[in-house]
mmCIF file of C-alpha atoms in Angstrom:
data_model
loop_
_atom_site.group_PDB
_atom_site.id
_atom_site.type_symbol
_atom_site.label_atom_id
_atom_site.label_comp_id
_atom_site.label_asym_id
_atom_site.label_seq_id
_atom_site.Cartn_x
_atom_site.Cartn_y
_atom_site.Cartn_z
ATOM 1 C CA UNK A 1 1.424 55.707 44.695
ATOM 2 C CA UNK A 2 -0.627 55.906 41.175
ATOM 3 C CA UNK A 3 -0.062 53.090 38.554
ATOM 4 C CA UNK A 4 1.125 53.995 35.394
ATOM 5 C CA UNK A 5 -0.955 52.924 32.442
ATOM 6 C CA UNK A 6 0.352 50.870 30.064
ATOM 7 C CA UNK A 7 1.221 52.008 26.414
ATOM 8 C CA UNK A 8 0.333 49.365 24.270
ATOM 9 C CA UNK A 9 2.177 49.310 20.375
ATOM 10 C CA UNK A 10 -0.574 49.302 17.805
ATOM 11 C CA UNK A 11 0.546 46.794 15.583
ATOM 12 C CA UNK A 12 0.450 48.750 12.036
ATOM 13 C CA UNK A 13 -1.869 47.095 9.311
ATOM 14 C CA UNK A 14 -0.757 45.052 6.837
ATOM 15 C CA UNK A 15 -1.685 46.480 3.439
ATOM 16 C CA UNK A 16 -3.674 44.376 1.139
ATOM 17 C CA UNK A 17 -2.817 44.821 -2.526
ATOM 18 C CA UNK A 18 -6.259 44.151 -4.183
ATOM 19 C CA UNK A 19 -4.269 42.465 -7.449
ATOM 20 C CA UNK A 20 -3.346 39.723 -4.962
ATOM 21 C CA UNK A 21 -7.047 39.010 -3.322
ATOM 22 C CA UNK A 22 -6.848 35.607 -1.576
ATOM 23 C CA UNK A 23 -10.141 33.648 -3.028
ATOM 24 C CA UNK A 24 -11.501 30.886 -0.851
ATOM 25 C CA UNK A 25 -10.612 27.073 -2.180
ATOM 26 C CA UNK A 26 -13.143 25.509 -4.253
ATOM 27 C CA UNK A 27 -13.758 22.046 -3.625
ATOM 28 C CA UNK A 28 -16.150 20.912 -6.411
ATOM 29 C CA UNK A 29 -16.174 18.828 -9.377
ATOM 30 C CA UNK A 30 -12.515 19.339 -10.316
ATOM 31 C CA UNK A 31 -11.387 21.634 -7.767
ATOM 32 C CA UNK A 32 -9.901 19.270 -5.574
ATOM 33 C CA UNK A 33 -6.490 17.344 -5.917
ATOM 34 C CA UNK A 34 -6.705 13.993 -8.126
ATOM 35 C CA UNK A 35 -6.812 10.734 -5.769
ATOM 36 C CA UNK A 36 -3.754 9.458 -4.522
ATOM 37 C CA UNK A 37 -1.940 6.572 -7.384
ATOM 38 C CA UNK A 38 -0.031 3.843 -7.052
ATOM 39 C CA UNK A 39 4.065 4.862 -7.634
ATOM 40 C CA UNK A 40 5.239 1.546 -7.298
ATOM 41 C CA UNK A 41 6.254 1.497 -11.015
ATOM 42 C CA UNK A 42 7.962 4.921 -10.495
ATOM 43 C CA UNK A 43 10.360 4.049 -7.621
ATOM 44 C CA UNK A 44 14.327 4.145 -8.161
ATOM 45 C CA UNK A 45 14.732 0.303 -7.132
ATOM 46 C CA UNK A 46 17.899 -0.933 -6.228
ATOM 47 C CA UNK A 47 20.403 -2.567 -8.356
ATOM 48 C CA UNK A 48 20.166 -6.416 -7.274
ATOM 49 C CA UNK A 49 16.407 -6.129 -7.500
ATOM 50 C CA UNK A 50 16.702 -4.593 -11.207
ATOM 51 C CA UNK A 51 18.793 -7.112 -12.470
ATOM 52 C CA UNK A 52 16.910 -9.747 -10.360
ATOM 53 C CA UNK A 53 13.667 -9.019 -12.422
ATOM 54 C CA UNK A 54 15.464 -8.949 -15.706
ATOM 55 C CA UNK A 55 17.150 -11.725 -15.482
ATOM 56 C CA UNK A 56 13.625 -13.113 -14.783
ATOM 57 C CA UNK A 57 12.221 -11.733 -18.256
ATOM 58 C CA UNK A 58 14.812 -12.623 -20.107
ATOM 59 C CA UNK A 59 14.246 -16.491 -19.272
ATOM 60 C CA UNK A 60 11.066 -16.240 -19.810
ATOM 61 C CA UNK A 61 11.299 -15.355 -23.424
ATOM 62 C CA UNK A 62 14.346 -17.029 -24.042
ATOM 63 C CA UNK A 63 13.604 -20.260 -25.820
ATOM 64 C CA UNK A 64 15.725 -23.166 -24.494
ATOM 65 C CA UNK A 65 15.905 -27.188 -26.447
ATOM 66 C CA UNK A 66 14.261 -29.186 -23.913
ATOM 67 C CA UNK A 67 17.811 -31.239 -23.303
ATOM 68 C CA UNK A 68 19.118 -27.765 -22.070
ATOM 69 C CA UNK A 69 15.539 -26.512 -19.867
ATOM 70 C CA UNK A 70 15.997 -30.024 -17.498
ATOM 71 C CA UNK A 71 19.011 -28.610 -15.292
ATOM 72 C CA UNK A 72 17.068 -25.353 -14.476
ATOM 73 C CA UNK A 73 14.614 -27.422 -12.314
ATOM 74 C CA UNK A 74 16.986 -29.041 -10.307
ATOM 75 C CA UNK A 75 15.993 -31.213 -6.901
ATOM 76 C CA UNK A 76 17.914 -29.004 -4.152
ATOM 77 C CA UNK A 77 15.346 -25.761 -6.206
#
């Protein structure tokens, strides 16, 4: 009644190509990743909301006759 020993695999090494040495990160002045920015400008916005804020712009530099501008501020606005 004798246990058996165990053969264990030897995992083979990998082999390390010195062109392709992995160097540690630098994190000094300019090594690190520029601070997050605001992409609200940048965003694919939808259709209605396009049109929505050009329709804005364009009254605002369209210039009406005063006659005209009274029935765009209307009571039920």
């Amino acid at each position: 009644m004798g246990v058996k020993a165990v053969a264990t695999k030897k995992k083979p090494e990998k082999v390390v190509n010195p062109l392709f040495e992995k160097l540690p990160k630098q994190f000094e002045t300019g090594g690190v990743l520029p601070p997050k920015k605001d992409l609200h400008r940048f965003v694919t916005w939808s259709k209605v909301v396009r049109i929505q804020r050009q329709h804005r712009i364009l009254k605002q530099r369209l210039k009406v006759l005063p006659a005209m501008n009274q029935f765009t501020k209307t009571l039920g606005c």
